[in-house]
GROMACS .gro file of C-alpha atoms in nm:
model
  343
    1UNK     CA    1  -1.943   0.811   0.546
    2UNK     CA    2  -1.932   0.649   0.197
    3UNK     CA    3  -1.744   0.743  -0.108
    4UNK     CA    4  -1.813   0.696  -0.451
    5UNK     CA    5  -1.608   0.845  -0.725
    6UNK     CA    6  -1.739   0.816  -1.026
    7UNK     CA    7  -1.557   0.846  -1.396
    8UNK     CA    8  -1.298   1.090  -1.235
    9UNK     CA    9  -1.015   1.190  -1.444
   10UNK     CA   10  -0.752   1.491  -1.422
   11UNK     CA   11  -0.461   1.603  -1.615
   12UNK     CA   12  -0.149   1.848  -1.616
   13UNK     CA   13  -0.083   1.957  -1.901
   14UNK     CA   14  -0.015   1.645  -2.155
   15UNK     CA   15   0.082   1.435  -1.814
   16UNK     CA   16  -0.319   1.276  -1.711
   17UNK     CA   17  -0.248   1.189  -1.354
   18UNK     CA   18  -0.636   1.036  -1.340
   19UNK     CA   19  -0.815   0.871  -1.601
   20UNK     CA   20  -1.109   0.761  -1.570
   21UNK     CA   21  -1.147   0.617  -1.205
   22UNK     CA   22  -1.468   0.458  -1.036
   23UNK     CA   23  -1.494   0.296  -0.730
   24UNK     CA   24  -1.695   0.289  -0.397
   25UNK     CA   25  -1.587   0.304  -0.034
   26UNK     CA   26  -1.852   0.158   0.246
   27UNK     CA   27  -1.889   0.349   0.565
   28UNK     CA   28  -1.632   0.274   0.826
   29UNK     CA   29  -1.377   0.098   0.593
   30UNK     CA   30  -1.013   0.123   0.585
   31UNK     CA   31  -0.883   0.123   0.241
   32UNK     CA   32  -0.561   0.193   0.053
   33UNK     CA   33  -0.485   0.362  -0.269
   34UNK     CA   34  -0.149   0.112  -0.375
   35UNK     CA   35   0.063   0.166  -0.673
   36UNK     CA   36   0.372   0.309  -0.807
   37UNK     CA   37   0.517   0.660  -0.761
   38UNK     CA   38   0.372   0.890  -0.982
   39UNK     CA   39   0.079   0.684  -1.042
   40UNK     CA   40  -0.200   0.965  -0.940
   41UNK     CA   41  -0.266   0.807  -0.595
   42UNK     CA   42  -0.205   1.159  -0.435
   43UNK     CA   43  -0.387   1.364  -0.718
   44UNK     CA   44  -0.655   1.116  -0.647
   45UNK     CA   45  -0.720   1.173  -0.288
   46UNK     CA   46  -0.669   1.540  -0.362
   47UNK     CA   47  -0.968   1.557  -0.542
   48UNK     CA   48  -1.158   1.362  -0.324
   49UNK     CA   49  -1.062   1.610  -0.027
   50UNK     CA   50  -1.139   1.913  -0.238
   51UNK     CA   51  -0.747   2.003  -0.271
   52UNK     CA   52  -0.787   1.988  -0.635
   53UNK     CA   53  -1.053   1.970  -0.905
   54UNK     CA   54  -1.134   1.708  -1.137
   55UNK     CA   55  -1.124   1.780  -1.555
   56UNK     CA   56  -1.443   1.522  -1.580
   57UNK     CA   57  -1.638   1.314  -1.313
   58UNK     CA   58  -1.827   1.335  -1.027
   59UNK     CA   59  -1.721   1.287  -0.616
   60UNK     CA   60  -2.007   1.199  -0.376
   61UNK     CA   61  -2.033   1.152  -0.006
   62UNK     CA   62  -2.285   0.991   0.194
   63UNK     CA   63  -2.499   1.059  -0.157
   64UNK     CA   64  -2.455   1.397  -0.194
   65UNK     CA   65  -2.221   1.531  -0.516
   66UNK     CA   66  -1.976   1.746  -0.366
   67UNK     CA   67  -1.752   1.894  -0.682
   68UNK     CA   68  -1.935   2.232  -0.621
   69UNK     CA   69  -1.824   2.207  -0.212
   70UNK     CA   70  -1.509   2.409  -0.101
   71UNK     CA   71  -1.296   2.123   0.104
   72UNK     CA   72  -1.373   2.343   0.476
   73UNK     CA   73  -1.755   2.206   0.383
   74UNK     CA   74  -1.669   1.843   0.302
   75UNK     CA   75  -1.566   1.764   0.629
   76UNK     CA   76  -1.237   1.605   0.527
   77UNK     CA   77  -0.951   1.503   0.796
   78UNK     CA   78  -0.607   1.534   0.573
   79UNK     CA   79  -0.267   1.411   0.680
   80UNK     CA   80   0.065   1.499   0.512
   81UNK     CA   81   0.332   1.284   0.473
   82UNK     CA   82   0.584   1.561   0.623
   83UNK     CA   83   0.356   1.640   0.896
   84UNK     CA   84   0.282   1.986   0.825
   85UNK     CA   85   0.287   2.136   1.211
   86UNK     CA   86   0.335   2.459   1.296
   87UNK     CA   87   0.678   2.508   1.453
   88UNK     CA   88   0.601   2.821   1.625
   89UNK     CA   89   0.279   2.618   1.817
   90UNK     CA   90   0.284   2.377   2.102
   91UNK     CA   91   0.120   2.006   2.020
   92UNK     CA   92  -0.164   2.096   2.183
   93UNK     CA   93  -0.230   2.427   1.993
   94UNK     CA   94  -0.166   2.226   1.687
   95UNK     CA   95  -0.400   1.976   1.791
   96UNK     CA   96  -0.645   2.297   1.868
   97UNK     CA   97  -0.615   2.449   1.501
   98UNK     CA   98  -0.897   2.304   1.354
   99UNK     CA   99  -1.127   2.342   1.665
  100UNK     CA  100  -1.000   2.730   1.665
  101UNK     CA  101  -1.106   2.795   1.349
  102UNK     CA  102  -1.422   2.670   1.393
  103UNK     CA  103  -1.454   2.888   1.639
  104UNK     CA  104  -1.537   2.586   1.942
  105UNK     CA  105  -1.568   2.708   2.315
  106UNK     CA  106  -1.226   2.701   2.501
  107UNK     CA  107  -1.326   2.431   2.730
  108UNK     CA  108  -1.492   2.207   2.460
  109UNK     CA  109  -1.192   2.255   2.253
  110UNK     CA  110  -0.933   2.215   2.565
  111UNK     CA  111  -1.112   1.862   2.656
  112UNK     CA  112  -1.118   1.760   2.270
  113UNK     CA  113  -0.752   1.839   2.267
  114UNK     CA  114  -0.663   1.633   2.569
  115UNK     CA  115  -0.867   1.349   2.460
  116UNK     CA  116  -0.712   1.319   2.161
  117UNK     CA  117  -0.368   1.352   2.307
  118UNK     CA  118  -0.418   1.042   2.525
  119UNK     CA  119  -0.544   0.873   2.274
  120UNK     CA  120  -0.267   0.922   2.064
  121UNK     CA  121  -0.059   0.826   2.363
  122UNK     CA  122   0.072   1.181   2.358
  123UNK     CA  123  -0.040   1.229   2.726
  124UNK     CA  124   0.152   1.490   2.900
  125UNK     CA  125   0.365   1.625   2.560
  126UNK     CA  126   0.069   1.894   2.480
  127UNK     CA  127   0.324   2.197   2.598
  128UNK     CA  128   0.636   2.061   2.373
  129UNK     CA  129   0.659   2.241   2.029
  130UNK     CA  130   0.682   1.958   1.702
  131UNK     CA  131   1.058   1.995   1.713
  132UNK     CA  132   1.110   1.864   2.050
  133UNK     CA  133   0.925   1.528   1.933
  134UNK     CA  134   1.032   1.208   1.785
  135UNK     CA  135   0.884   1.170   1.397
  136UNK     CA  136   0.674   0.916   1.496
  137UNK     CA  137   0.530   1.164   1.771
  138UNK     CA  138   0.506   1.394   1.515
  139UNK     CA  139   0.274   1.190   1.292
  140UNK     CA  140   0.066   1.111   1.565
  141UNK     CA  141   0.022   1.500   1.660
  142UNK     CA  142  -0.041   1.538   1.255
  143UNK     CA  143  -0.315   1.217   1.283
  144UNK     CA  144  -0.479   1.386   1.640
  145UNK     CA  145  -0.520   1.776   1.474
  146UNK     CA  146  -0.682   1.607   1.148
  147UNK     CA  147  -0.945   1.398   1.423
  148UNK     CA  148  -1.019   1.682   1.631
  149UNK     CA  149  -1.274   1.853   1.479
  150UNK     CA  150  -1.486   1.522   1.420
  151UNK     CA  151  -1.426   1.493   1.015
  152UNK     CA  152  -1.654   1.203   0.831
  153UNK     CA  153  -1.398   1.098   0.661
  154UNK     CA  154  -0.968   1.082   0.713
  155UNK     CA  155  -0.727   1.109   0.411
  156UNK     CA  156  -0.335   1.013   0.495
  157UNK     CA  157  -0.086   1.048   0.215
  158UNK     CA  158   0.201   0.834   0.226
  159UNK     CA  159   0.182   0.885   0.588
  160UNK     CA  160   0.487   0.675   0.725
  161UNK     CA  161   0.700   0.744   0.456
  162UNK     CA  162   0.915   0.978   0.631
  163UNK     CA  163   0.914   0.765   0.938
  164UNK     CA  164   1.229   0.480   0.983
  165UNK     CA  165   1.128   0.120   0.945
  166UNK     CA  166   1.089   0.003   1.292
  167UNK     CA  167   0.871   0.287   1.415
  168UNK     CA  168   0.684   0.239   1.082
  169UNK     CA  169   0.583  -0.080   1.167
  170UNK     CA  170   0.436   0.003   1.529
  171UNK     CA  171   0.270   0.325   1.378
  172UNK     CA  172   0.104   0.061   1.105
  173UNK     CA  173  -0.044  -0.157   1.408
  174UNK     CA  174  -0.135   0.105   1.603
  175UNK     CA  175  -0.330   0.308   1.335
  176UNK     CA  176  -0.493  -0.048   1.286
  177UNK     CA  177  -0.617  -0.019   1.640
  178UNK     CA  178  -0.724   0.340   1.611
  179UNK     CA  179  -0.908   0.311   1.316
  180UNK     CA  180  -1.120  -0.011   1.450
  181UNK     CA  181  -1.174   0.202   1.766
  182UNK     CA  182  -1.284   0.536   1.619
  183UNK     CA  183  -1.392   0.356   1.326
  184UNK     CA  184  -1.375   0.676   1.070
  185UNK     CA  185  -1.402   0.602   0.705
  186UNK     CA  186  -1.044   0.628   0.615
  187UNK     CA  187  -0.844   0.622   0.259
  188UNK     CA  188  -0.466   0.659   0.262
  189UNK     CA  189  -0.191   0.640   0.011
  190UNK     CA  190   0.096   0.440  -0.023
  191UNK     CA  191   0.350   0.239  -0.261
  192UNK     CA  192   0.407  -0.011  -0.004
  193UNK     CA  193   0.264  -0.294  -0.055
  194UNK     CA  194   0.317  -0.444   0.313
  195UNK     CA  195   0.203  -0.169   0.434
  196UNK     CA  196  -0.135  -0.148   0.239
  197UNK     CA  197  -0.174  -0.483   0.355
  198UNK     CA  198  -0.108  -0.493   0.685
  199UNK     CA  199  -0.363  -0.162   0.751
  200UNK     CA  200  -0.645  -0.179   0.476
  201UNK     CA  201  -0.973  -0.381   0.431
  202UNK     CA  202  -0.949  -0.310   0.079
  203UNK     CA  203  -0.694  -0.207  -0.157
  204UNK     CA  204  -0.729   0.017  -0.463
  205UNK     CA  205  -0.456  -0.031  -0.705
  206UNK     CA  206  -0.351   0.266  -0.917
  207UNK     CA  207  -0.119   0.219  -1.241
  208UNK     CA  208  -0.109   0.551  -1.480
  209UNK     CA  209  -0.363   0.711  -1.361
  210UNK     CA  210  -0.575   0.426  -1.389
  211UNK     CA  211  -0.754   0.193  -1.160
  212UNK     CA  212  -0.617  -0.173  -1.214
  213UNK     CA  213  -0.814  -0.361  -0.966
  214UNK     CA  214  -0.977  -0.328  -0.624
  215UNK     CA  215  -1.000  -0.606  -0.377
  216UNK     CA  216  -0.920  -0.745  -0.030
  217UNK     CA  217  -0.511  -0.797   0.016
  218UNK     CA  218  -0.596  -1.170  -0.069
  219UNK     CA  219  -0.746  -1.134  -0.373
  220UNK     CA  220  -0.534  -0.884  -0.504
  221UNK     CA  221  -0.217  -1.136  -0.416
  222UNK     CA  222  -0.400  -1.443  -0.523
  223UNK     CA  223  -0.599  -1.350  -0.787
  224UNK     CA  224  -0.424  -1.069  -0.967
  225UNK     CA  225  -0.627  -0.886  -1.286
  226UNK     CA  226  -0.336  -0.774  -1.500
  227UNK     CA  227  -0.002  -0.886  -1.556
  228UNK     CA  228   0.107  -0.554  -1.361
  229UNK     CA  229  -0.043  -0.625  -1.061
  230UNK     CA  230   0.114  -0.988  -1.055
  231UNK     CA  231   0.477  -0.856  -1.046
  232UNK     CA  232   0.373  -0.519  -0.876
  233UNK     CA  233   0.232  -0.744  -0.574
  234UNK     CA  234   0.506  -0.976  -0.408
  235UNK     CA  235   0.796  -1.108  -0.393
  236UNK     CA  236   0.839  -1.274  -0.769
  237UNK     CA  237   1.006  -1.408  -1.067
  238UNK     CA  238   0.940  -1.284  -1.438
  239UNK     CA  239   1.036  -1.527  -1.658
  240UNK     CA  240   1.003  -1.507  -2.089
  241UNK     CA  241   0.849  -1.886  -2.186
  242UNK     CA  242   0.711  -2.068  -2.476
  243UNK     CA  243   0.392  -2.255  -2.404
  244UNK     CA  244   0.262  -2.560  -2.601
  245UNK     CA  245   0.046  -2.864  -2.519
  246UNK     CA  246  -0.020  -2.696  -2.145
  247UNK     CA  247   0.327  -2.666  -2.106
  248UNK     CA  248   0.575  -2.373  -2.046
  249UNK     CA  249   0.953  -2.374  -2.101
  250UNK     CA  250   1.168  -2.120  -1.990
  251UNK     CA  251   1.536  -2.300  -2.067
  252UNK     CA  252   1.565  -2.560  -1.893
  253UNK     CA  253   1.230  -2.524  -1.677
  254UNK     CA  254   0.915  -2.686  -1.730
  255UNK     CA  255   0.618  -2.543  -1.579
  256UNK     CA  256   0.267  -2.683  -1.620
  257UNK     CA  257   0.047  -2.400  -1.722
  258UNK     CA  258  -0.314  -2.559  -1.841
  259UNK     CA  259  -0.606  -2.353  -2.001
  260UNK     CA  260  -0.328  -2.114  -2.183
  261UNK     CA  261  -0.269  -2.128  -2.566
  262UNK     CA  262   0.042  -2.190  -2.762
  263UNK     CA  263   0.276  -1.896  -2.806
  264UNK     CA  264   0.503  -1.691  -2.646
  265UNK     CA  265   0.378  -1.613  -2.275
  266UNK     CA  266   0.486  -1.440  -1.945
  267UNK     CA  267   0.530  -1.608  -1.657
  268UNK     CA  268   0.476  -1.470  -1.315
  269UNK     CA  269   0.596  -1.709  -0.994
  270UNK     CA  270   0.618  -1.563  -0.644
  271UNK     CA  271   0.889  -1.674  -0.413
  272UNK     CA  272   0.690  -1.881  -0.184
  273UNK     CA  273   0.533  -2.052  -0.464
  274UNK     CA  274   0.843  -2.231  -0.547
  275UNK     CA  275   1.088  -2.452  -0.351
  276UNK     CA  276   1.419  -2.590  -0.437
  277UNK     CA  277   1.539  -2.979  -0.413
  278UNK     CA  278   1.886  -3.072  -0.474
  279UNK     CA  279   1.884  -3.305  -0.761
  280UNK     CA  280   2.199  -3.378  -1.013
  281UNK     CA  281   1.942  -3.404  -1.306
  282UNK     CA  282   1.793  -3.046  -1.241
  283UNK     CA  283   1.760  -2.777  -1.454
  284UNK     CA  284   1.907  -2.516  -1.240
  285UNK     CA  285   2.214  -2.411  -1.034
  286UNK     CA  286   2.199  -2.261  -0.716
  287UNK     CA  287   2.432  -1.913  -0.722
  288UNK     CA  288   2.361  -1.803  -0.406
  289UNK     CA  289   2.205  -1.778  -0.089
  290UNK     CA  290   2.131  -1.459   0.135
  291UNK     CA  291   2.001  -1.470   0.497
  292UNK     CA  292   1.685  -1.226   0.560
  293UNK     CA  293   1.617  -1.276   0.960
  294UNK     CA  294   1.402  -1.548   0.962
  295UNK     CA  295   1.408  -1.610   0.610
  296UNK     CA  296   1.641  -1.708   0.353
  297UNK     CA  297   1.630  -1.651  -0.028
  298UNK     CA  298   1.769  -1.842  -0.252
  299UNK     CA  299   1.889  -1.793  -0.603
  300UNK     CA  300   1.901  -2.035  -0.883
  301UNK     CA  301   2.021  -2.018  -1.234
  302UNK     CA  302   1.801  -2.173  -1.503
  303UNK     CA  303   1.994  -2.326  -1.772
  304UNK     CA  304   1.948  -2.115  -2.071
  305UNK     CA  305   1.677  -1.872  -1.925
  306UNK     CA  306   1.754  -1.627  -1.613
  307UNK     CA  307   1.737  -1.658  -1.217
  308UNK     CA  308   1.451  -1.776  -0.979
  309UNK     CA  309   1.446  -1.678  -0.632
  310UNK     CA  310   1.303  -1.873  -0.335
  311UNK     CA  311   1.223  -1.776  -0.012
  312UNK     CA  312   1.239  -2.050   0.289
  313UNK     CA  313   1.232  -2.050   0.640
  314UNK     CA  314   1.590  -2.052   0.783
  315UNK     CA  315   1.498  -2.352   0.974
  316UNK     CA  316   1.350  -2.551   0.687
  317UNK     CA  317   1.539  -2.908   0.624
  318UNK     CA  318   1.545  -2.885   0.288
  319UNK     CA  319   1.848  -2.555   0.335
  320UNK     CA  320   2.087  -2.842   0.445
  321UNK     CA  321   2.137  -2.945   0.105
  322UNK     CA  322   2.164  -2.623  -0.056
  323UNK     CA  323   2.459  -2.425  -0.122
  324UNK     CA  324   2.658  -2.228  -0.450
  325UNK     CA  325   2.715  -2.487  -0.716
  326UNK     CA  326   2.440  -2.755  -0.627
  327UNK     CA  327   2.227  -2.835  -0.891
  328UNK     CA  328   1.835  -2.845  -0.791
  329UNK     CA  329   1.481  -2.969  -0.951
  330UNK     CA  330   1.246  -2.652  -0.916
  331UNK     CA  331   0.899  -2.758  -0.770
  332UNK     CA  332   0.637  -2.448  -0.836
  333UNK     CA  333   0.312  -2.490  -0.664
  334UNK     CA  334   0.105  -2.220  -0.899
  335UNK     CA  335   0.232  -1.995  -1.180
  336UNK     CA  336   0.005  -1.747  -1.356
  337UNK     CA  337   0.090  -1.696  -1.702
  338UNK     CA  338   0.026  -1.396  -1.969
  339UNK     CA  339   0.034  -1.376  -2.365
  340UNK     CA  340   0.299  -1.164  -2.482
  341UNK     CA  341   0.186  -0.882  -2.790
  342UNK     CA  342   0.352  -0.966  -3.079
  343UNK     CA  343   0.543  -0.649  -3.030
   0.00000   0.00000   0.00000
């Protein structure tokens, strides 16, 4: 199924939680709406489900406008992010619900439900009611009940976020592998940007209600629209500079930023774009250094501007010569710089 939303917009009261947002999604992708809390990613796929109704805009699916379509017509798979089982059901009967209401022969439904269920890798748990099930089992119960009755197209919001980090992470590869094997068009919400990485083909950022930029995850981390989505995206350093002559200074710092024009900018520097060389002529100090498994970060004082942090492998040579109180020359292998408003 395709998607295409077109000049969509929706507001509460004096709060508009959508303004204004077009995009297209291609049959069979994978795509994720990224951005902040309270953004409108959720009122956004609401809309597109039939959940709620847009002020001004249009929805279509596979070509055909669907505002005037009750969501039980669109054909819409929804998951929650709390799951939303029915306690007083076994998995399989919550698996069943959709399939029940539609009214689907007992032993249709019965293999649909057991298909799904070893798919899911649920196999033999169909009798156990949601409590008795891990919350990772539980959001694959949630994921099977939304598949069973066939939908065209599969809407998770914030679907791991109630999940701990480790079983996160396997849920995120193995909805990866689901979705390539049933190969559903699929839109899900998130604010985490691994996450909307690691799963989608494309990603949809979402700012105030607005659309920001849509892209693969490597063009929205290398080539970033708006000065939001550089320091929404990654790992990175903000730093206040003056530029002149192609040149930035931030304290201390010098950064070569070419093509940009005098006056006050922003600059934006992600931690792996940077590395750290101990130098006595250098224009920062290192203050500290934290251990992250395999990685280490690394944080440096510019002389009369603020910190820059660093990321480097723990096994990286150049750590030997770092510790508090050594002075280091910053090397920064691409910036991306912004005007600042007079204001």
């Amino acid at each position: 199924m395709s998607i295409r939303v077109e000049g969509v917009s929706r507001a509460f009261g004096e709060l508009k939680a959508v303004d204004d947002v077009s995009f297209t999604v291609n049959p069979g992708e994978l795509v994720a709406l990224l951005g902040p809390s309270g953004g409108g990613k959720s009122t956004l796929l609401r809309i597109i489900a039939g959940l709620e109704t847009a002020d001004a805009g249009s929805v279509w699916l596979d070509g055909e406008e669907v505002g005037h379509l009750h969501a039980r017509t669109r054909r819409v798979g929804f998951v929650f992010q709390h799951y939303a089982l029915f306690r007083h059901m076994t998995v399989a009967q919550n698996v069943a619900f959709g399939l029940d209401v539609r009214a689907v022969p007992a032993a249709e439904r019965d293999a649909r439900v057991n298909e799904l269920l070893e798919l899911m890798g649920l196999g033999g748990l169909g009798h156990r009611r949601p409590d008795e099930l891990s919350g990772g089992q539980r959001q694959r119960v949630a994921l099977a009940r939304a598949l069973a009755p066939r939908p065209r197209l599969l809407m998770l919001d914030e679907p791991f976020a109630a999940i701990d980090a480790r079983v996160r992470e396997e849920l995120r590869q193995w909805l990866r592998a689901l979705h390539d094997e049933v190969h559903v068009t699929s839109l899900f919400v998130t604010h985490d940007q691994q996450e909307a990485f690691a799963l989608a083909d494309r990603v949809l950022v979402i700012n105030r209600g607005r659309l920001e930029q849509a892209g693969t995850p490597a063009e929205i981390l290398d080539r970033p629209a708006t000065e939001f989505i550089a320091r929404f995206v990654g790992d990175v350093n903000v730093l206040d500079a003056f530029a002149r002559g192609g040149e930035a200074r931030a304290g201390a710092l010098r950064v070569a930023v070419p093509d940009v024009e005098d006056g006050q900018v922003r600059l934006v520097i992600r931690s792996y774009d940077l590395r750290f060389r101990r130098a006595g002529d250098g224009p920062a100090t290192v203050r500290r250094l934290v251990h992250l498994g395999d990685k280490v970060k690394i944080e440096a004082q510019i002389d009369g501007a603020g910190l820059l942090c660093a990321q480097l492998s723990r096994y990286d040579d150049a750590l030997r010569e770092l510790e508090p109180g050594a002075r280091v020359a910053v090397d920064v292998a691409h910036v991306r710089s912004y005007p600042l408003s007079p204001a």
